[in-house]
Coordinates of C-alpha atoms and ligand atoms in Angstrom, one line a residue:
X1 CA 37.7 125.4 -258.2
X2 CA 40.5 125.7 -255.7
X3 CA 43.0 123.0 -255.1
X4 CA 43.7 122.4 -251.4
X5 CA 46.4 120.3 -249.8
X6 CA 46.0 119.0 -246.2
X7 CA 49.1 117.8 -244.4
X8 CA 48.3 114.9 -242.0
X9 CA 45.6 112.3 -242.1
X10 CA 44.7 112.2 -238.5
X11 CA 41.2 113.1 -237.2
X12 CA 41.9 116.9 -237.7
X13 CA 43.1 116.5 -241.3
X14 CA 40.4 114.1 -242.3
X15 CA 37.6 116.2 -240.8
X16 CA 38.9 119.3 -242.6
X17 CA 39.2 117.4 -245.9
X18 CA 35.7 115.9 -245.5
X19 CA 34.1 119.3 -245.1
X20 CA 36.2 121.0 -247.8
X21 CA 35.2 118.3 -250.2
X22 CA 31.5 118.9 -249.3
X23 CA 32.0 122.6 -250.1
X24 CA 33.2 121.5 -253.6
X25 CA 36.9 122.1 -253.3
X26 CA 39.5 119.7 -254.8
X27 CA 41.3 118.2 -251.8
X28 CA 44.4 116.1 -251.5
X29 CA 45.5 114.8 -248.1
X30 CA 49.2 114.0 -247.6
X31 CA 50.1 111.5 -244.9
X32 CA 53.6 110.5 -243.8
X33 CA 52.8 107.0 -242.6
X34 CA 51.2 104.1 -244.4
X35 CA 47.8 104.5 -242.8
X36 CA 45.1 107.1 -242.0
X37 CA 44.0 108.0 -238.5
X38 CA 47.1 109.3 -236.8
X39 CA 46.6 108.7 -233.0
X40 CA 43.4 106.8 -233.7
X41 CA 44.0 103.2 -234.5
X42 CA 41.9 100.1 -233.5
X43 CA 43.2 96.6 -233.6
X44 CA 41.3 93.3 -233.5
X45 CA 42.6 90.0 -232.2
X46 CA 41.1 86.8 -230.7
X47 CA 37.7 88.5 -230.2
X48 CA 39.2 91.6 -228.6
X49 CA 39.0 95.1 -230.2
X50 CA 41.5 97.4 -228.6
X51 CA 42.7 100.9 -229.2
X52 CA 46.3 102.0 -229.7
X53 CA 45.2 105.6 -229.1
X54 CA 42.1 107.2 -227.8
X55 CA 39.3 105.0 -226.3
X56 CA 36.4 107.5 -225.9
X57 CA 35.6 111.0 -226.8
X58 CA 32.9 113.5 -225.5
X59 CA 30.4 115.3 -227.6
X60 CA 31.5 118.6 -226.2
X61 CA 30.4 120.8 -229.1
X62 CA 27.6 120.7 -231.7
X63 CA 30.3 120.2 -234.4
X64 CA 31.1 116.7 -233.0
X65 CA 27.5 115.5 -233.3
X66 CA 27.1 117.2 -236.6
X67 CA 30.1 115.4 -238.1
X68 CA 28.4 112.1 -237.3
X69 CA 25.1 113.4 -238.7
X70 CA 26.9 114.5 -241.9
X71 CA 28.6 111.2 -242.2
X72 CA 25.3 109.5 -241.6
X73 CA 26.8 107.3 -238.8
X74 CA 24.7 108.2 -235.8
X75 CA 23.6 104.5 -235.6
X76 CA 27.3 103.4 -235.4
X77 CA 28.1 105.4 -232.2
X78 CA 28.8 103.2 -229.3
X79 CA 28.0 105.2 -226.1
X80 CA 29.8 104.1 -223.0
X81 CA 27.5 102.2 -220.6
X82 CA 26.1 104.6 -218.1
X83 CA 26.1 101.8 -215.5
X84 CA 29.8 101.8 -215.5
X85 CA 30.5 105.5 -215.1
X86 CA 32.2 105.4 -211.7
X87 CA 35.7 106.8 -211.5
X88 CA 38.0 105.3 -209.0
X89 CA 41.0 107.2 -207.4
X90 CA 43.9 105.4 -205.7
X91 CA 44.7 106.5 -202.2
X92 CA 46.6 104.8 -199.4
X93 CA 46.6 101.3 -201.0
X94 CA 43.0 101.1 -202.2
X95 CA 40.5 102.6 -204.7
X96 CA 37.8 105.1 -203.7
X97 CA 35.1 106.3 -206.0
X98 CA 35.1 110.0 -206.9
X99 CA 32.1 111.5 -205.2
X100 CA 29.0 111.8 -207.4
X101 CA 26.7 113.7 -205.0
X102 CA 26.6 115.7 -201.7
X103 CA 26.5 112.6 -199.4
X104 CA 29.5 110.9 -201.0
X105 CA 31.3 114.2 -201.1
X106 CA 31.0 114.5 -197.3
X107 CA 32.0 111.0 -196.5
X108 CA 34.8 110.4 -199.1
X109 CA 38.2 109.9 -197.6
X110 CA 39.8 111.4 -200.7
X111 CA 39.6 115.0 -199.5
X112 CA 40.5 116.6 -196.1
X113 CA 37.8 118.0 -193.8
X114 CA 39.4 121.4 -194.1
X115 CA 39.1 121.4 -197.9
X116 CA 35.5 120.0 -197.8
X117 CA 34.6 123.1 -195.7
X118 CA 36.7 125.3 -198.0
X119 CA 34.7 124.2 -201.0
X120 CA 31.5 125.5 -199.4
X121 CA 33.1 129.0 -199.4
X122 CA 34.5 128.7 -202.9
X123 CA 31.8 131.1 -204.4
X124 CA 33.1 133.8 -202.0
X125 CA 36.8 133.5 -202.9
X126 CA 37.8 136.5 -205.0
X127 CA 38.8 135.8 -208.6
X128 CA 42.4 135.5 -209.7
X129 CA 44.0 138.2 -211.8
X130 CA 47.1 136.4 -213.1
X131 CA 46.2 135.0 -216.5
X132 CA 49.3 132.8 -216.3
X133 CA 48.6 131.2 -212.9
X134 CA 49.3 127.5 -213.2
X135 CA 46.6 124.9 -212.6
X136 CA 48.0 123.6 -209.3
X137 CA 48.0 127.1 -207.9
X138 CA 44.5 127.9 -209.1
X139 CA 43.1 124.7 -207.6
X140 CA 44.9 125.1 -204.3
X141 CA 43.6 128.7 -204.1
X142 CA 40.0 127.9 -204.7
X143 CA 39.5 124.3 -203.5
X144 CA 42.5 123.2 -201.4
X145 CA 45.5 120.9 -201.6
X146 CA 43.6 117.6 -201.2
X147 CA 41.4 118.5 -204.2
X148 CA 44.5 119.2 -206.2
X149 CA 46.2 115.9 -205.1
X150 CA 43.2 113.5 -205.3
X151 CA 40.9 115.0 -208.0
X152 CA 42.7 117.5 -210.4
X153 CA 46.1 115.9 -210.5
X154 CA 44.9 112.3 -211.4
X155 CA 42.3 113.8 -213.9
X156 CA 45.2 115.8 -215.5
X157 CA 47.3 112.6 -215.5
X158 CA 44.4 110.9 -217.4
X159 CA 43.8 113.6 -219.9
X160 CA 47.0 115.4 -220.5
X161 CA 49.5 112.8 -219.0
X162 CA 50.8 116.1 -217.6
X163 CA 51.6 118.1 -214.5
X164 CA 49.2 120.7 -213.0
X165 CA 52.2 122.7 -211.9
X166 CA 53.1 123.4 -215.6
X167 CA 49.7 123.6 -217.3
X168 CA 48.1 127.0 -217.7
X169 CA 44.3 126.8 -217.3
X170 CA 43.8 129.7 -219.7
X171 CA 45.2 127.5 -222.5
X172 CA 44.9 124.0 -221.2
X173 CA 41.4 124.1 -219.6
X174 CA 39.8 127.3 -220.9
X175 CA 36.3 126.3 -219.8
X176 CA 37.4 126.0 -216.2
X177 CA 39.4 129.3 -216.5
X178 CA 36.4 131.1 -217.9
X179 CA 34.1 129.9 -215.1
X180 CA 36.3 131.8 -212.6
X181 CA 36.8 134.8 -214.9
X182 CA 33.2 135.2 -216.0
X183 CA 31.2 134.1 -212.9
X184 CA 33.8 134.6 -210.2
X185 CA 33.5 131.0 -209.0
X186 CA 33.6 127.4 -210.4
X187 CA 30.5 126.5 -208.5
X188 CA 28.5 129.6 -209.3
X189 CA 29.6 129.4 -213.0
X190 CA 28.7 125.7 -213.3
X191 CA 25.2 126.2 -211.8
X192 CA 24.5 129.3 -213.9
X193 CA 25.6 127.5 -217.1
X194 CA 23.6 124.4 -216.3
X195 CA 20.4 126.5 -215.8
X196 CA 20.9 128.4 -219.0
X197 CA 18.3 127.6 -221.7
X198 CA 19.8 125.7 -224.6
X199 CA 18.9 126.2 -228.3
X200 CA 18.5 123.2 -230.5
X201 CA 22.1 123.2 -231.6
X202 CA 23.4 123.5 -228.1
X203 CA 21.2 120.5 -227.1
X204 CA 23.4 118.3 -229.3
X205 CA 26.2 118.7 -226.8
X206 CA 26.3 116.1 -224.0
X207 CA 28.6 114.7 -221.4
X208 CA 28.2 111.2 -222.8
X209 CA 31.4 109.3 -223.6
X210 CA 31.4 107.7 -227.0
X211 CA 33.3 105.5 -229.3
X212 CA 32.1 103.6 -232.4
X213 CA 31.2 99.9 -232.9
X214 CA 34.5 98.4 -234.0
X215 CA 36.5 101.2 -232.4
X216 CA 37.6 104.6 -233.6
X217 CA 39.1 103.2 -236.8
X218 CA 35.4 102.8 -237.9
X219 CA 35.1 106.6 -237.8
X220 CA 38.4 107.0 -239.7
X221 CA 37.2 104.5 -242.3
X222 CA 33.9 106.5 -242.8
X223 CA 35.9 109.7 -243.3
X224 CA 38.3 108.1 -245.7
X225 CA 35.4 106.6 -247.7
X226 CA 33.7 110.0 -248.0
X227 CA 36.8 111.9 -248.9
X228 CA 37.7 109.2 -251.4
X229 CA 40.9 107.1 -251.1
X230 CA 42.1 108.5 -254.4
X231 CA 42.3 111.9 -252.7
X232 CA 44.6 110.6 -249.9
X233 CA 48.3 110.0 -250.4
X234 CA 50.0 107.9 -247.7
X235 CA 53.7 107.1 -247.2
X236 CA 54.7 110.7 -248.0
X237 CA 57.9 110.4 -246.0
X238 CA 60.0 113.2 -247.4
X239 CA 57.3 115.7 -248.1
X240 CA 58.5 119.3 -248.8
X241 CA 56.1 122.1 -249.3
X242 CA 57.5 125.1 -251.3
X243 CA 55.9 128.4 -252.1
X244 CA 56.1 129.9 -255.6
X245 CA 54.3 133.3 -255.9
X246 CA 50.8 132.7 -254.6
X247 CA 50.9 128.9 -255.0
X248 CA 52.2 126.1 -252.8
X249 CA 54.1 123.3 -254.5
X250 CA 54.2 119.7 -253.4
X251 CA 56.0 117.1 -255.6
X252 CA 55.4 119.4 -258.6
X253 CA 51.7 119.6 -257.9
X254 CA 50.4 123.2 -257.4
X255 CA 47.9 124.2 -254.7
X256 CA 46.0 127.4 -254.0
X257 CA 45.7 126.7 -250.3
X258 CA 47.4 124.6 -247.7
X259 CA 46.2 123.3 -244.3
X260 CA 48.6 121.8 -241.7
X261 CA 47.0 119.1 -239.6
X262 CA 50.2 117.4 -238.3
X263 CA 51.9 117.6 -234.9
X264 CA 54.5 120.3 -234.4
X265 CA 57.3 118.0 -235.6
X266 CA 55.8 118.2 -239.1
X267 CA 56.7 121.9 -239.5
X268 CA 60.5 121.3 -239.5
X269 CA 60.1 118.2 -241.7
X270 CA 57.9 119.5 -244.4
X271 CA 57.1 123.3 -244.4
X272 CA 60.1 124.5 -246.3
X273 CA 58.5 127.9 -247.0
X274 CA 58.4 128.9 -243.3
X275 CA 61.5 130.6 -241.9
X276 CA 63.5 129.4 -238.9
X277 CA 61.9 131.9 -236.4
X278 CA 58.4 130.9 -237.5
X279 CA 59.2 127.2 -237.1
X280 CA 60.8 127.8 -233.7
X281 CA 57.7 129.5 -232.5
X282 CA 55.3 126.8 -233.8
X283 CA 57.4 124.0 -232.4
X284 CA 58.1 125.5 -228.9
X285 CA 55.7 123.0 -227.3
X286 CA 56.4 120.0 -225.1
X287 CA 54.7 116.6 -225.7
X288 CA 54.1 114.1 -223.0
X289 CA 55.2 110.6 -224.0
X290 CA 52.8 107.8 -223.1
X291 CA 52.9 104.0 -223.2
X292 CA 49.5 102.4 -223.6
X293 CA 49.1 98.7 -222.8
X294 CA 46.1 96.6 -223.8
X295 CA 45.7 93.8 -221.4
X296 CA 43.1 91.0 -221.7
X297 CA 42.2 88.5 -218.9
X298 CA 40.2 85.3 -219.1
X299 CA 38.0 84.4 -216.1
X300 CA 38.6 87.7 -214.2
X301 CA 38.5 87.2 -210.4
X302 CA 40.0 90.4 -209.2
X303 CA 38.2 93.5 -207.9
X304 CA 34.8 94.5 -209.3
X305 CA 35.4 96.2 -212.6
X306 CA 32.0 97.8 -212.9
X307 CA 33.4 101.3 -213.4
X308 CA 34.8 103.5 -216.2
X309 CA 38.3 103.1 -214.7
X310 CA 40.8 104.2 -212.2
X311 CA 43.2 107.2 -211.9
X312 CA 46.3 107.3 -209.9
X313 CA 47.5 110.6 -208.3
X314 CA 51.2 111.4 -208.7
X315 CA 51.6 111.8 -205.0
X316 CA 50.9 108.0 -204.7
X317 CA 54.1 107.3 -206.7
X318 CA 52.9 104.3 -208.7
X319 CA 54.0 103.2 -212.1
X320 CA 50.7 103.8 -213.9
X321 CA 48.8 107.0 -214.7
X322 CA 45.4 105.3 -215.0
X323 CA 43.6 102.1 -216.0
X324 CA 40.4 102.1 -218.2
X325 CA 38.1 99.1 -217.6
X326 CA 37.3 99.2 -221.3
X327 CA 35.2 96.1 -221.6
X328 CA 33.0 97.3 -218.7
X329 CA 31.8 100.4 -220.6
X330 CA 32.2 99.3 -224.2
X331 CA 30.5 95.9 -224.5
X332 CA 32.0 94.9 -227.9
X333 CA 35.6 94.9 -226.8
X334 CA 36.3 91.5 -225.3
X335 CA 35.1 87.9 -225.8
X336 CA 32.4 86.8 -223.4
X337 CA 34.7 85.0 -220.9
X338 CA 37.3 87.9 -220.9
X339 CA 37.8 91.5 -219.8
X340 CA 39.9 94.2 -221.4
X341 CA 42.0 96.9 -219.7
X342 CA 43.8 99.8 -221.2
X343 CA 46.6 101.0 -219.0
X344 CA 48.6 104.2 -219.4
X345 CA 52.2 104.8 -218.1
X346 CA 54.7 107.6 -218.4
X347 CA 53.5 111.1 -219.2
X348 CA 55.5 114.0 -217.9
X349 CA 55.4 112.2 -214.5
X350 CA 57.7 109.4 -215.6
X351 CA 59.2 109.8 -219.0
X352 CA 61.9 107.3 -218.2
X353 CA 59.5 104.4 -218.2
X354 CA 58.4 105.1 -221.7
X355 CA 62.0 104.3 -222.9
X356 CA 62.1 100.9 -221.2
X357 CA 62.1 97.7 -223.2
X358 CA 58.8 95.9 -223.8
X359 CA 59.6 93.1 -221.3
X360 CA 60.3 95.6 -218.5
X361 CA 57.1 97.6 -219.3
X362 CA 55.1 94.4 -219.4
X363 CA 56.6 93.1 -216.1
X364 CA 55.9 96.5 -214.4
X365 CA 52.3 96.8 -215.7
X366 CA 51.5 93.3 -214.6
X367 CA 52.9 94.0 -211.1
X368 CA 50.7 97.1 -210.9
X369 CA 47.6 95.3 -212.0
X370 CA 48.2 92.4 -209.6
X371 CA 48.8 94.8 -206.7
X372 CA 46.0 97.2 -207.5
X373 CA 43.2 95.1 -209.1
X374 CA 44.1 91.9 -207.3
X375 CA 43.4 89.1 -209.8
X376 CA 44.1 85.6 -208.3
X377 CA 44.0 83.0 -211.0
X378 CA 42.8 85.1 -214.0
X379 CA 44.9 84.3 -217.1
X380 CA 46.3 87.0 -219.4
X381 CA 45.1 86.3 -222.9
X382 CA 46.0 89.5 -224.6
X383 CA 48.9 92.0 -224.2
X384 CA 50.0 94.7 -226.6
X385 CA 52.2 97.7 -226.0
X386 CA 51.8 101.0 -227.9
X387 CA 54.4 103.7 -227.6
X388 CA 53.5 107.4 -228.3
X389 CA 56.6 109.6 -228.1
X390 CA 54.5 112.7 -229.0
X391 CA 51.2 111.7 -227.3
X392 CA 49.8 114.8 -225.7
X393 CA 50.8 118.4 -226.3
X394 CA 51.2 120.3 -223.1
X395 CA 49.5 123.7 -223.1
X396 CA 52.1 125.4 -220.8
X397 CA 53.3 129.0 -220.5
X398 CA 54.8 128.9 -224.1
X399 CA 51.3 128.6 -225.5
X400 CA 50.7 132.4 -225.5
X401 CA 53.6 132.9 -227.9
X402 CA 52.7 129.9 -230.0
X403 CA 49.0 131.0 -230.4
X404 CA 50.2 134.5 -231.4
X405 CA 52.7 133.0 -233.9
X406 CA 49.9 131.0 -235.5
X407 CA 47.8 134.2 -236.0
X408 CA 50.8 136.1 -237.4
X409 CA 51.8 133.3 -239.8
X410 CA 48.2 132.9 -241.1
X411 CA 48.1 136.7 -241.7
X412 CA 51.5 136.6 -243.5
X413 CA 50.7 133.6 -245.7
X414 CA 47.1 134.3 -246.6
X415 CA 46.3 130.9 -248.0
X416 CA 47.9 128.9 -245.2
X417 CA 45.8 127.6 -242.3
X418 CA 47.4 126.0 -239.2
X419 CA 45.4 123.1 -237.7
X420 CA 46.4 120.3 -235.5
X421 CA 46.5 119.9 -231.7
X422 CA 49.2 122.5 -231.1
X423 CA 46.2 124.9 -230.6
X424 CA 42.4 124.7 -230.0
X425 CA 42.5 121.8 -227.6
X426 CA 43.8 118.2 -227.5
X427 CA 40.6 116.1 -227.3
X428 CA 38.7 114.3 -230.0
X429 CA 35.9 116.9 -229.9
X430 CA 38.4 119.8 -230.1
X431 CA 40.0 118.2 -233.2
X432 CA 36.6 117.8 -235.0
X433 CA 35.5 121.3 -234.1
X434 CA 38.8 122.7 -235.4
X435 CA 38.7 120.8 -238.7
X436 CA 35.1 122.0 -239.2
X437 CA 36.0 125.6 -238.4
X438 CA 39.0 125.7 -240.8
X439 CA 36.8 124.3 -243.6
X440 CA 34.1 126.9 -242.9
X441 CA 36.6 129.7 -242.8
X442 CA 38.2 128.6 -246.1
X443 CA 34.7 128.3 -247.7
X444 CA 33.6 131.8 -246.5
X445 CA 36.8 133.4 -247.8
X446 CA 36.5 131.7 -251.2
X447 CA 32.8 132.3 -252.0
Ligands
LIG1 C1 47.6 107.4 -226.4 C2 46.6 108.5 -226.6 C3 45.4 108.4 -226.0 C4 44.4 109.4 -226.2 N1 43.2 109.3 -225.6 C5 42.2 110.2 -225.8 C6 40.9 110.0 -225.3 O1 40.6 109.0 -224.7 N2 40.0 111.0 -225.6 C7 40.3 112.1 -226.4 O2 39.4 112.9 -226.6 N3 41.5 112.3 -226.9 C8 42.5 111.4 -226.6 N4 43.8 111.5 -227.2 C9 44.0 112.7 -228.0 C10 43.5 112.6 -229.4 O3 43.5 111.3 -229.8 C11 44.3 113.4 -230.3 O4 44.5 114.7 -229.9 C12 43.8 113.4 -231.8 O5 43.5 112.1 -232.2 C13 44.8 114.1 -232.6 O6 44.4 114.1 -233.9 P1 45.2 115.0 -235.0 O7 44.6 114.7 -236.3 O8 45.2 116.4 -234.6 O9 46.7 114.5 -234.9 P2 47.3 113.0 -235.2 O10 46.3 112.0 -234.9 O11 48.6 113.0 -234.5 O12 47.5 113.0 -236.8 C14 48.5 113.8 -237.4 C15 48.9 113.0 -238.6 O13 49.9 113.8 -239.3 C16 50.9 112.9 -239.8 N5 52.1 113.6 -240.0 C17 53.0 114.0 -239.1 N6 54.0 114.7 -239.7 C18 53.7 114.7 -241.1 C19 54.4 115.3 -242.2 N7 55.5 115.9 -242.1 N8 53.8 115.1 -243.4 C20 52.6 114.4 -243.5 N9 52.0 113.9 -242.5 C21 52.5 114.1 -241.3 C22 50.9 111.8 -238.8 O14 51.5 110.7 -239.3 C23 49.5 111.7 -238.4 O15 48.8 110.7 -239.1 C24 44.7 110.5 -227.0 C25 46.0 110.6 -227.7 C26 46.9 109.6 -227.5 C27 48.2 109.6 -228.2

């Protein structure tokens, strides 16, 4: 039976460990901090349940649903309320809903008339041939500047906390990139894919946003319970992984195989067997820093919060990236007389704000909430600030070299597998799929 060490107890590392254990391998997860979950961390206070990290995921691949089936926790999934799915976009001092159908698409003030007409001709625009065209350029070319400014830019602010000028669709949004490359058009591609007959496995995929009752820490707790706490070592601060012949050595323990599931910073800290050039290539990636603020209000009397949340385009030059109306779509998150907001600041748009002191951040966030959501007498009854220096990796132009380096390194060190969000996507669904894929690959190579 092979001994496998997994470095990092975030969602990627725990998913990998869960499946490897199911395949019958001996696993040991090494985690630097004193808890499991990495970015995923739910806190509870005064009847509120709030996230320090992700709030919802999407079941964007069968592997996501299958993990919940395999953990036997389908009944613990808390789907976001469909009645609160509206997305608001800030423009000229007020919020406007993102169009959800043809009539609202015509009447919305978010996009210019010229671009609304341009979209009708999108299927006839020839496909791009620069694989490294940036996202801003791609969107301007196919949809127009107002779609970039008031749809894609705020969406990218919400997902990547990043800048469409720097993200490369081939790496950052491969599904969008492939629509143009395979079908010649976003619209044609989306229609064709929607009409395609789905097999039973594909039917597990949905656009539904989900969390878990009790928050994402419930998912982490289930994974930990299944892996076995005895197989997870936390507080591994000075971890060094050496290679001796065909074994990997950690604190005198010998392993046949090793999986990295940590952010790029972990390679320099712990992977002593990699050379400087390999580490440089793996760590040549920018992370957007994010500050997340959980804010609760008693007796809310501001604007109607019956929506998923609000996104703020960079062109509007506000201090927030976006606001999730968390208690509107996840009903277990606030006491009956209260509401819960999750507010995001910083990103590549405004890194300076992430370095401000807590009192300044709190003052600025309250100013923004007062001016945008307009509460009058509602009383703040919860406030927590969470800082993420390495929140979201940016899949920029450097990704090509990094992805190649990962392949080269895995070929050179045959029993070393590189996981984590430096490749294969940044979302919860991507992390689960990658963890599952790595475990399957190891199992098939070691039959
Ligand atoms: C604020 C925030 C909000 C987000 N919101 C969403 C969302 O709404 N929806 C969504 O789909 N995604 C969201 N994401 C992204 C998603 O949460 C992450 O991509 C995902 O959780 C990352 O999982 P991971 O296991 O790859 O990495 P991590 O969660 O970062 O886990 C890596 C682990 O490795 C450990 N580690 C680091 N270095 C070492 C070392 N040298 N030795 C041992 N251990 C080490 C870390 O301590 C950590 O526990 C968000 C991320 C952030 C930060």
